[in-house]
Short mmCIF file of C-alpha atoms and ligand atoms in Angstrom, two decimals:
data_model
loop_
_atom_site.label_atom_id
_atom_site.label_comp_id
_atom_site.label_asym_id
_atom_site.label_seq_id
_atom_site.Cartn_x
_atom_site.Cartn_y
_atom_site.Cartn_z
CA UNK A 1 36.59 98.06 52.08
CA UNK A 2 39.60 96.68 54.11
CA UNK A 3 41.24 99.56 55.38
CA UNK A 4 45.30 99.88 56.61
CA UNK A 5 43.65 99.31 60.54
CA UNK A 6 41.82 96.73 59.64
CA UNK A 7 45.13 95.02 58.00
CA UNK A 8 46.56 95.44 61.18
CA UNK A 9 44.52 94.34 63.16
CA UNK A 10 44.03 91.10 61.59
CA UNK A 11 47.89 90.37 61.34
CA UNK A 12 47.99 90.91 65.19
CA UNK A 13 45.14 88.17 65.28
CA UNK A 14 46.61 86.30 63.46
CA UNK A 15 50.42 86.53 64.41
CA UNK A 16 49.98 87.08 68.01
CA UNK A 17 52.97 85.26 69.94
CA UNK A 18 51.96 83.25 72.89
CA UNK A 19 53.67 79.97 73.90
CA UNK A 20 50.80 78.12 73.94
CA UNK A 21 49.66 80.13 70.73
CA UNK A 22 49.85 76.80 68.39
CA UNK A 23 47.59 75.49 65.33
CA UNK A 24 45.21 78.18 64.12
CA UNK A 25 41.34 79.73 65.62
CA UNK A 26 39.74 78.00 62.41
CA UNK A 27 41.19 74.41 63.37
CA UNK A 28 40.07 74.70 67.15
CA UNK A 29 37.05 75.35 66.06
CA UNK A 30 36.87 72.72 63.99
CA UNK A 31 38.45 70.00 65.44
CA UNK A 32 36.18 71.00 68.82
CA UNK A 33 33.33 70.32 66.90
CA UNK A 34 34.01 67.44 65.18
CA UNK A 35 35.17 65.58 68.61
CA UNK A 36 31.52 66.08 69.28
CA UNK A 37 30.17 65.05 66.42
CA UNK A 38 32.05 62.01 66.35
CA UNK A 39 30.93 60.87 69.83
CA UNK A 40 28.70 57.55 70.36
CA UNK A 41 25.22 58.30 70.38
CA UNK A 42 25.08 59.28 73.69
CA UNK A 43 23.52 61.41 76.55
CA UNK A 44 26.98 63.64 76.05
CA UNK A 45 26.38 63.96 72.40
CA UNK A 46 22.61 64.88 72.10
CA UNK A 47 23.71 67.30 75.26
CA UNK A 48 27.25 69.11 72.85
CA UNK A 49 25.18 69.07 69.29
CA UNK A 50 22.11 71.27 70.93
CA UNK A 51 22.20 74.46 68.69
CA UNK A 52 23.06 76.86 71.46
CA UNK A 53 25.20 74.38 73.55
CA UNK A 54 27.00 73.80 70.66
CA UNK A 55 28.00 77.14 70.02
CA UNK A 56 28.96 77.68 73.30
CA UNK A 57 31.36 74.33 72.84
CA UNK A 58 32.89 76.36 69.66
CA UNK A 59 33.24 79.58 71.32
CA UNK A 60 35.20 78.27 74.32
CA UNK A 61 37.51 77.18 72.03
CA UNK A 62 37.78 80.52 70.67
CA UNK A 63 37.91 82.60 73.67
CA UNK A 64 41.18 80.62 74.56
CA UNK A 65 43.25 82.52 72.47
CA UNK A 66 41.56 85.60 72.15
CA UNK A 67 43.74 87.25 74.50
CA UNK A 68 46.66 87.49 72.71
CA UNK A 69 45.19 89.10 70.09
CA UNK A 70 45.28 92.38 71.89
CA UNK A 71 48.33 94.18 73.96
CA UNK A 72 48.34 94.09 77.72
CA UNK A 73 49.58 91.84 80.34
CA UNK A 74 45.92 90.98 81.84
CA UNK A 75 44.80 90.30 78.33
CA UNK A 76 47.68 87.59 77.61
CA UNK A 77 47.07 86.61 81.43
CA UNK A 78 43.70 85.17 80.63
CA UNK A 79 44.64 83.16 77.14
CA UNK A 80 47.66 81.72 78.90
CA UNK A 81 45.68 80.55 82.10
CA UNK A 82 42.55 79.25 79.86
CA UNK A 83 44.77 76.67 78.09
CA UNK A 84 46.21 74.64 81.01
CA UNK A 85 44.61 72.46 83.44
CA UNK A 86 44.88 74.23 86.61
CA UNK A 87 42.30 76.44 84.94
CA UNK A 88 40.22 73.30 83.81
CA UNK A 89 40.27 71.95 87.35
CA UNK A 90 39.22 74.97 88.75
CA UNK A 91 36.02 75.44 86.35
CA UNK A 92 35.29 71.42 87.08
CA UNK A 93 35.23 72.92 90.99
CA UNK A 94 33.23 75.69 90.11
CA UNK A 95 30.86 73.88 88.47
CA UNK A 96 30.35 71.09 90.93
CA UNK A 97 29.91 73.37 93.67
CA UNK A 98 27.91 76.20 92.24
CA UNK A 99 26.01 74.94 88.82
CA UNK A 100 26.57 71.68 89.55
CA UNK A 101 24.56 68.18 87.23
CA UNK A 102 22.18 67.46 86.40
CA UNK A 103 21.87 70.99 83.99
CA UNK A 104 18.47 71.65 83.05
CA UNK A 105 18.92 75.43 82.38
CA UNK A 106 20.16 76.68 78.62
CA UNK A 107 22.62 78.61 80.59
CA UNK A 108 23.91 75.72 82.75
CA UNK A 109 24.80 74.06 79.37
CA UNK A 110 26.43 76.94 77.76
CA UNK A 111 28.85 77.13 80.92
CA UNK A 112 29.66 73.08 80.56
CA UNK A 113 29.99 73.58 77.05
CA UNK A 114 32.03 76.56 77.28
CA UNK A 115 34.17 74.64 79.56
CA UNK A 116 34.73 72.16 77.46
CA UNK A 117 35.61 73.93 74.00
CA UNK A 118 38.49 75.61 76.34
CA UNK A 119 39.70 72.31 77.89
CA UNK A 120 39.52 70.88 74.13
CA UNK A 121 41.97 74.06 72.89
CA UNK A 122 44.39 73.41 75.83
CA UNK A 123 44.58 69.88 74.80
CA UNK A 124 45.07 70.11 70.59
CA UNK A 125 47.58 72.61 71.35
CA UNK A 126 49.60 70.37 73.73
CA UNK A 127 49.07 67.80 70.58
CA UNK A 128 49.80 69.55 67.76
CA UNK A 129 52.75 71.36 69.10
CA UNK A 130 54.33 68.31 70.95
CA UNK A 131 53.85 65.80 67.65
CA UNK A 132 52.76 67.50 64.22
CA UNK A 133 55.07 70.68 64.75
CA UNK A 134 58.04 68.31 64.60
CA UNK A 135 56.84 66.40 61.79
CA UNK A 136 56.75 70.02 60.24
CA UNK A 137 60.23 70.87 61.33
CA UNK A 138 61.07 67.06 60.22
CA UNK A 139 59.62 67.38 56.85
CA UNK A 140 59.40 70.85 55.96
CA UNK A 141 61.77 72.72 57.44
CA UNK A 142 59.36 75.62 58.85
CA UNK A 143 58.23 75.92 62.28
CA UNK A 144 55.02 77.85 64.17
CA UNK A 145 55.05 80.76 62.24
CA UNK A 146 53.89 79.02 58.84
CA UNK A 147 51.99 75.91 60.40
CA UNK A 148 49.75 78.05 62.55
CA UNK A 149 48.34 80.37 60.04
CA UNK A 150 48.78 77.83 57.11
CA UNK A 151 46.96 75.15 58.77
CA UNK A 152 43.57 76.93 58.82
CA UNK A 153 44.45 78.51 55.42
CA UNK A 154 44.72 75.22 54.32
CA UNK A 155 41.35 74.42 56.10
CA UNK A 156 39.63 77.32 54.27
CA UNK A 157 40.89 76.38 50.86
CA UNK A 158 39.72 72.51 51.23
CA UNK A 159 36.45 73.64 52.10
CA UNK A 160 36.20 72.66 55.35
CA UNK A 161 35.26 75.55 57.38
CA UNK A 162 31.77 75.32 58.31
CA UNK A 163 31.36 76.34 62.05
CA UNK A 164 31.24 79.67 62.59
CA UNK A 165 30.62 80.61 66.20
CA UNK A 166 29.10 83.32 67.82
CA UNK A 167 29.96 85.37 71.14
CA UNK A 168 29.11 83.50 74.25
CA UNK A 169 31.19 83.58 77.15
CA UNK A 170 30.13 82.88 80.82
CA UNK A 171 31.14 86.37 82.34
CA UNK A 172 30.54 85.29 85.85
CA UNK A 173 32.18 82.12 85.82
CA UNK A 174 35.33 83.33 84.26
CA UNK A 175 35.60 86.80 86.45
CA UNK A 176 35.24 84.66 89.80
CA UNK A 177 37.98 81.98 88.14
CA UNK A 178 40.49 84.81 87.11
CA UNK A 179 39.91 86.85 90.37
CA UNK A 180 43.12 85.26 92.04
CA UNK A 181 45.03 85.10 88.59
CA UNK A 182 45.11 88.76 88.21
CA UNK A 183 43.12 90.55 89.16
CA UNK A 184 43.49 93.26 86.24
CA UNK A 185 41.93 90.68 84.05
CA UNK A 186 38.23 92.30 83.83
CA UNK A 187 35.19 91.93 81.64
CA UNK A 188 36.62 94.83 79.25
CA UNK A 189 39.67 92.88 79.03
CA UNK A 190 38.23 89.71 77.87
CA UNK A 191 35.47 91.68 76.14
CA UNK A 192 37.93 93.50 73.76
CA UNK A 193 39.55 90.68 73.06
CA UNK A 194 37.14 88.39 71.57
CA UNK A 195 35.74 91.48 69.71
CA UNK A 196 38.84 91.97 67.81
CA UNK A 197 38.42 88.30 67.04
CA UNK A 198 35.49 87.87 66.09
CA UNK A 199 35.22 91.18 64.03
CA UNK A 200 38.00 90.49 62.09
CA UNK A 201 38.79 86.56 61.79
CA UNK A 202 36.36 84.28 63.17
CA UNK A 203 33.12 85.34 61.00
CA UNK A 204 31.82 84.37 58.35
CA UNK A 205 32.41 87.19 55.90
CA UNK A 206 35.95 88.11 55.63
CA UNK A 207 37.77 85.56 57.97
CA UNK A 208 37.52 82.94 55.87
CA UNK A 209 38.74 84.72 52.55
CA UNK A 210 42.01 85.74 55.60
CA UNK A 211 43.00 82.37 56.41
CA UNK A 212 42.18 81.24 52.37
CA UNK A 213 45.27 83.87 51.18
CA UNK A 214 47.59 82.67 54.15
CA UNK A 215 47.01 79.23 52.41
CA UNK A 216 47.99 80.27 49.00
CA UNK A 217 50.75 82.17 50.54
CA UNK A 218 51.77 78.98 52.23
CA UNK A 219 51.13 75.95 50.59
CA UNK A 220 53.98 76.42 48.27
CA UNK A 221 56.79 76.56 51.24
CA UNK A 222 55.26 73.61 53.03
CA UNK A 223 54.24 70.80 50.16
CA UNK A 224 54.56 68.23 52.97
CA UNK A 225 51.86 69.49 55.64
CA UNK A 226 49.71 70.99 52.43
CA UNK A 227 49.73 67.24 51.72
CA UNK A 228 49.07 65.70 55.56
CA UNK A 229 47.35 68.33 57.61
CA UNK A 230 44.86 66.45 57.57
CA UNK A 231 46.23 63.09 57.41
CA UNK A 232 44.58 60.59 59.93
CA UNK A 233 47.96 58.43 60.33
CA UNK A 234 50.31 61.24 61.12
CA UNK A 235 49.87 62.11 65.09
CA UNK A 236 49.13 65.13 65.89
CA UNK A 237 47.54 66.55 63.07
CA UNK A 238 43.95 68.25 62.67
CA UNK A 239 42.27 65.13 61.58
CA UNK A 240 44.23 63.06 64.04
CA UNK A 241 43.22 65.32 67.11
CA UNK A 242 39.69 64.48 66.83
CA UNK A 243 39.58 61.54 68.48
CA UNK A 244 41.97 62.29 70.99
CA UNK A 245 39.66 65.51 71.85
CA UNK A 246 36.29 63.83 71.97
CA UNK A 247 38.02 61.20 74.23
CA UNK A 248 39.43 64.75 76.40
CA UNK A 249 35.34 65.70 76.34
CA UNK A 250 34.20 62.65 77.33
CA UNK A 251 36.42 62.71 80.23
CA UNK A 252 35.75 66.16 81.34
CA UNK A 253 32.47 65.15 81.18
CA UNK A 254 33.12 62.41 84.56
CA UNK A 255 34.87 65.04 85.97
CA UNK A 256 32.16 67.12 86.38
CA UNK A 257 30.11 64.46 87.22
CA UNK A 258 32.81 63.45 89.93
CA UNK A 259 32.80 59.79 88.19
CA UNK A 260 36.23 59.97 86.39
CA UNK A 261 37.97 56.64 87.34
CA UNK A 262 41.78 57.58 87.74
CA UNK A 263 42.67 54.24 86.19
CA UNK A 264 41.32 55.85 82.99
CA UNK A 265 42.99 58.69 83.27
CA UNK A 266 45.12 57.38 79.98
CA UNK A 267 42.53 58.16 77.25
CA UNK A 268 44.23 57.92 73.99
CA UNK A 269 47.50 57.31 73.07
CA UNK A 270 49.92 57.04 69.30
CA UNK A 271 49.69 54.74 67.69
CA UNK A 272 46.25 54.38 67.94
CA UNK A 273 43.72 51.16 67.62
CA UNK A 274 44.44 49.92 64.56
CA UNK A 275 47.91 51.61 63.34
CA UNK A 276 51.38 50.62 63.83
CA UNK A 277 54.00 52.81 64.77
CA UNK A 278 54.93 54.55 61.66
CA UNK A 279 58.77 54.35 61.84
CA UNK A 280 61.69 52.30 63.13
CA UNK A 281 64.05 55.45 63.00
CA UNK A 282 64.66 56.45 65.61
CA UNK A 283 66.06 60.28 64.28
CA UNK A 284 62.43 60.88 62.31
CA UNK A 285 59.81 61.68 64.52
CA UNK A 286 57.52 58.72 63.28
CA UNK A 287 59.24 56.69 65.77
CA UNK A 288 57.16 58.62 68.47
CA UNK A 289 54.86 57.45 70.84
CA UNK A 290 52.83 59.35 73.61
CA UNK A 291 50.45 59.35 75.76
CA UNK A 292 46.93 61.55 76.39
CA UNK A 293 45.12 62.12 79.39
CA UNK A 294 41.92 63.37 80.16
CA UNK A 295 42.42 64.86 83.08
CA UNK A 296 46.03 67.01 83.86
CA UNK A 297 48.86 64.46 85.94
CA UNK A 298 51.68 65.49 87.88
CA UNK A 299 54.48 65.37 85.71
CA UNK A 300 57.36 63.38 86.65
CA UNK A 301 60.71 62.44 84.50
CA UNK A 302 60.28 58.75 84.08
CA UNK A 303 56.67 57.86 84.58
CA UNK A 304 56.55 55.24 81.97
CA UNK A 305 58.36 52.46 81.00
CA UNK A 306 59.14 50.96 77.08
CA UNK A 307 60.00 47.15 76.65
CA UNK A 308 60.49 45.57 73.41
CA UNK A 309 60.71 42.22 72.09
CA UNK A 310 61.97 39.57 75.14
CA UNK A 311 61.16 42.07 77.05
CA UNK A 312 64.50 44.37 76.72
CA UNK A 313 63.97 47.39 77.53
CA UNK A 314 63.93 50.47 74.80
CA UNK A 315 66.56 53.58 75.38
CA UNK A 316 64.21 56.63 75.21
CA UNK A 317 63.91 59.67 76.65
CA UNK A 318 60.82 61.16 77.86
CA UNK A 319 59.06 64.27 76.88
CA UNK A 320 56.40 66.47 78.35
CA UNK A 321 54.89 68.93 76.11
CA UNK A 322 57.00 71.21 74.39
CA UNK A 323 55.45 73.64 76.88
CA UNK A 324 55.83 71.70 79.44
CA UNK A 325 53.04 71.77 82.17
CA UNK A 326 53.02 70.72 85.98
CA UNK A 327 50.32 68.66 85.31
CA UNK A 328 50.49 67.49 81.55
CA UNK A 329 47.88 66.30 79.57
CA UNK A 330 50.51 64.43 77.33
CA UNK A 331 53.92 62.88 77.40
CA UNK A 332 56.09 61.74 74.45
CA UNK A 333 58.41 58.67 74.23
CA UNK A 334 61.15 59.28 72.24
CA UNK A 335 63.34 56.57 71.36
CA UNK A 336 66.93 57.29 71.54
CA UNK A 337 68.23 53.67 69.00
CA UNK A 338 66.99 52.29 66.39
CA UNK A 339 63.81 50.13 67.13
CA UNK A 340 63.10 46.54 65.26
CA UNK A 341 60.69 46.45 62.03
CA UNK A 342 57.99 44.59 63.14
CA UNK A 343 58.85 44.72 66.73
CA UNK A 344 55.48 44.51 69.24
CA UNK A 345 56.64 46.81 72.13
CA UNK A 346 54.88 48.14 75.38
CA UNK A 347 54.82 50.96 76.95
CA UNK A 348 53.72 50.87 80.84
CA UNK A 349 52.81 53.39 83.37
CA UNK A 350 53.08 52.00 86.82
CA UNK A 351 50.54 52.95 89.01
CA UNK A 352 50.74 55.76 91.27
CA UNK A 353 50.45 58.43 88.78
CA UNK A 354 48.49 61.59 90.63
CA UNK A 355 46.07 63.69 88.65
CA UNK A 356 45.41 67.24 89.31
CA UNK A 357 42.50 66.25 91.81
CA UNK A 358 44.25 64.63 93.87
CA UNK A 359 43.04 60.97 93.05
CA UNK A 360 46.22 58.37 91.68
CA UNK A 361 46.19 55.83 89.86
CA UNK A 362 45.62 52.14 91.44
CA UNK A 363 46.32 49.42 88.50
CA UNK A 364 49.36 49.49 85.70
CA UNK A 365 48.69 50.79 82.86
CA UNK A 366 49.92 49.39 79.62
CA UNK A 367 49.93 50.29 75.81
CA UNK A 368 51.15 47.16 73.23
CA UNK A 369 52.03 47.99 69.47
CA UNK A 370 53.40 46.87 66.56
CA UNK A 371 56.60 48.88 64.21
CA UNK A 372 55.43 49.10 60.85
CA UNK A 373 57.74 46.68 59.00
CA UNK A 374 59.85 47.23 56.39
CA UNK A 375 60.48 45.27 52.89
CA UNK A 376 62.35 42.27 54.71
CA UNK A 377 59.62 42.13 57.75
CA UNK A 378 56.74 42.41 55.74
CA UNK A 379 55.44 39.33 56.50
CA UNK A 380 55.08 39.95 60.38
CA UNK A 381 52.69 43.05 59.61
CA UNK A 382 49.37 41.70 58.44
CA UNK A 383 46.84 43.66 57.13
CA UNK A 384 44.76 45.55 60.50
CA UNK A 385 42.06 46.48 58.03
CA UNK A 386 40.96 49.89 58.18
CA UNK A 387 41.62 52.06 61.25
CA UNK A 388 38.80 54.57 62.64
CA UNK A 389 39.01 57.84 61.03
CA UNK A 390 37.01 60.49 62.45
CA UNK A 391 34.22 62.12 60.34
CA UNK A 392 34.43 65.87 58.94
CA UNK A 393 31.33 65.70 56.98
CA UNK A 394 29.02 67.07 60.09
CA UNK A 395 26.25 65.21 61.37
CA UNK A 396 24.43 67.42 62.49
CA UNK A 397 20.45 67.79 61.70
CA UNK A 398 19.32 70.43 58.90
CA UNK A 399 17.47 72.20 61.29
CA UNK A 400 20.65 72.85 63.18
CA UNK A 401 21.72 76.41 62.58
CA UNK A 402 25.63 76.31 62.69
CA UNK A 403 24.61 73.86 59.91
CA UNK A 404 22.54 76.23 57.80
CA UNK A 405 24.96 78.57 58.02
CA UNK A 406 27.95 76.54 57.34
CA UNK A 407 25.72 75.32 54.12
CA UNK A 408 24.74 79.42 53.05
CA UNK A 409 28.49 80.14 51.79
CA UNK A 410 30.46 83.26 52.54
CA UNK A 411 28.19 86.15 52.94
CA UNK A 412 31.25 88.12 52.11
CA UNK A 413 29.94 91.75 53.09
CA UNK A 414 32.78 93.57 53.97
CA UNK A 415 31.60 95.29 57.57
CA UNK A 416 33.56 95.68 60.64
CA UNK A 417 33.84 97.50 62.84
CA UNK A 418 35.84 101.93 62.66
CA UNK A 419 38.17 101.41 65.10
CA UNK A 420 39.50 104.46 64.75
CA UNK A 421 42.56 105.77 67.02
CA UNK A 422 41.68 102.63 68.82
CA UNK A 423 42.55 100.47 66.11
CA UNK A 424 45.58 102.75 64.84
CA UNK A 425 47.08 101.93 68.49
CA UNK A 426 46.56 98.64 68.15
CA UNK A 427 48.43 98.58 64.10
CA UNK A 428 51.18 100.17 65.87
CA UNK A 429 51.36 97.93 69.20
CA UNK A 430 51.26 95.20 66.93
CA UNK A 431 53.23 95.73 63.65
CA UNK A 432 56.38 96.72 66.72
CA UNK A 433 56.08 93.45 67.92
CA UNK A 434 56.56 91.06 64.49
CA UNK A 435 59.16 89.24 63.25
CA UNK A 436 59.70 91.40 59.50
CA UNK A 437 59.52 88.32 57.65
CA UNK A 438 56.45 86.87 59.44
CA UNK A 439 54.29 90.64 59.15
CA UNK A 440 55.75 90.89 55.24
CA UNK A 441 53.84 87.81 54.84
CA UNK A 442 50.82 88.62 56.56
CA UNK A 443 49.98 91.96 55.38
CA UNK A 444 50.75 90.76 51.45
CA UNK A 445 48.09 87.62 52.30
CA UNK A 446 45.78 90.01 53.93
CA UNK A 447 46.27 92.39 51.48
CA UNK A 448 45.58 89.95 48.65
CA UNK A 449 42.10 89.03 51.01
CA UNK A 450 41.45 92.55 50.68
CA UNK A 451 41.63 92.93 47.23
CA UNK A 452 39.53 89.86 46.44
CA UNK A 453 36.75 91.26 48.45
CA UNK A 454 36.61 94.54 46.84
CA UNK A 455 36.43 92.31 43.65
CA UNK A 456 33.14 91.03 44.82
ZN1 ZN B 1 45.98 78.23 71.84
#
């Protein structure tokens, strides 16, 4: 049974604010582990895809945002600080210096891993907020409040959840790392945190059937992002984060390794390989380019430049994240006229750009591609052929136990934790703190997930 406090407790999960609070637990998870999945057969992917390691990878991405989940300053202290690169750097220094490669302990792993799954949260949040949000705003009219819980309702109801990580956190790493943050931030903090999490969302007996009835509630409002959540040509969204993550992973990887080249500090960028830039408009959106890195980079206001055809140069203005960041892990071109159908167009970076370690940047970098033409430029846009699109279908060997579970189903026994006047706290804290239209919405949808369990 799904009592009132458990109700609660999962709309806090679920609804917590946070700034860098963006797409939903079930999608970081996800798109985490398909990044790995998706990488070359390599010494990084045989070391991500072992069992434990992997679920490590996952969990990291969990923890991230486990923190706002509850009330308290430390406890939003830690999510904040785990999404952003100073806190990345500072595990890459930790690691080198204490636990540093080659790792030939489980526990070695789970702390690179770990590592990683957080540095691959930080990053599809700077993504999904700084491209597909506006794409929702453009298209849908909504904003965070429906594309954060919709997305992994969406997720749920396509049948693509499938992970379903358990607790693992590196304790000693993290305590040492958030000494000088704050230093209220203890291992009761974090540990009731990712408790409340994982007792009530990120499971695989009632979360699921959660984030399902947010998508019913949803999909309705938002026809346009039920339609391309997923959609591998619209930047920014869970499908098209994939790549851009295991590129973020592959990077971290040199970083611990110290071998990250700071000429390739530019790791992915829209439009990708293979695509054209979707629009000429320059008031949609689709007219949006950006940049990735794999490692954070001092921001500055005009680090890049955009040329078009005979090399005029392209009125934009340039974005950070919609977070911003000291040291961003993405910037956005914007362009402020309308560009040509057809037009080829490049964007440079002069060098000189400094990343969060210190190193800069020695050679140019440049980006060239193509606007997608319209009726009366068709003929200067010949067929690319098809463009990568990352897998979702798991690779993973049937021995692999995140596999056998994602292939048992929904256990759907109701447990959970009697939280008691703990939890009754908590309802209140959290219920005080809602918008009234977003916790209408999430106690009907979890009320709904109730009632479909007690069905069972
Ligand atoms: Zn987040």
């Amino acid at each position: 049974m799904v009592t009132r406090c458990k109700i609660g407790l999962l709309t806090a999960v679920l609804f917590a604010a946070g700034p860098a609070n963006a797409h939903g637990l079930w999608g970081h998870v996800h798109v985490t582990g398909w990044a790995a999945e998706n990488m070359p057969d390599d010494e990084l992917r045989a070391f991500l895809l072992e069992p434990e390691v992997f679920n490590a990878l996952l969990f990291g991405a969990v923890f991230t945002d486990s923190g706002y989940a509850v009330p308290g300053d430390a406890s939003r202290a830690f999510s904040e600080h785990a999404h952003w690169e100073p806190f990345i750097a500072d595990y890459v220094e930790w690691m080198r210096v204490n636990d540093p490669p080659p790792w030939t302990t489980l526990e070695s792993k789970k702390r690179v891993a770990f590592l990683m799954g957080c540095g691959s949260h930080g990053l599809q949040d700077s993504i999904f907020d700084s491209l597909f949000l506006y794409q929702i705003i453009e298209n849908d009219g909504v904003g965070q409040d429906e594309a954060d819980p919709a997305s992994d309702g969406f997720l749920s109801l396509d049948g693509h959840l499938r992970f379903f990580p358990e607790r693992d956190i590196p304790m000693d790493v993290l305590l040492e790392l958030y000494a000088d943050v704050d230093p209220n931030i203890t291992e009761d903090v974090i540990l009731d945190a990712v408790e409340l999490v994982t007792t009530f969302y990120i499971n695989g007996d009632i979360g699921p059937t959660v984030a399902a009835s947010f998508g019913e509630s949803y999909e309705a409002e938002i026809p346009w992002t039920r339609v391309h959540y997923m959609d591998p040509e619209v930047p920014g969204s869970l499908r098209a984060e994939i790549f851009p993550t295991m590129r973020y992973q592959q990077a971290l990887w040199k970083r611990l390794h110290g071998e990250l080249d700071p000429n390739d500090v530019t790791v992915f960028a829209f439009p990708e390989a293979q695509r054209r830039l979707l629009s000429a408009d320059h008031t949609s959106t689709s007219s949006w380019a950006s940049l990735i890195f794999g490692a954070g980079v001092a921001y500055q206001p005009s680090m890049v430049t955009w040329t078009g055809p005979d090399d005029v140069a392209v009125p934009f203005t340039q974005g950070n994240t919609r977070w911003g960041a000291d040291h961003t892990r993405l910037i956005r071109l914007m362009p402020n006229e309308p560009l040509l159908p057809g037009g080829e167009y490049t964007i440079g970076m002069p060098a000189g750009v400094t990343l969060i370690d210190g190193q800069r940047t020695t050679q140019d970098f440049t980006l060239d591609f193509q606007v997608a033409c319209d009726a009366d430029t068709a003929d200067l846009c010949p067929d690319l052929g098809p463009p990568p699109v990352a897998s979702i279908d798991g690779v993973v060997e049937e021995s692999d136990p995140v596999q056998d579970e994602a292939t048992s189903g929904c256990g759907c026994a109701t447990g959970g934790a009697n939280f008691g006047v703990f939890g009754w706290a908590l309802l209140l804290l959290h219920l005080c703190r809602l918008q009234p239209r977003s916790l209408h919405r999430a106690v009907g949808a979890v009320m709904r997930a109730s009632a479909e369990q007690q069905d069972r």
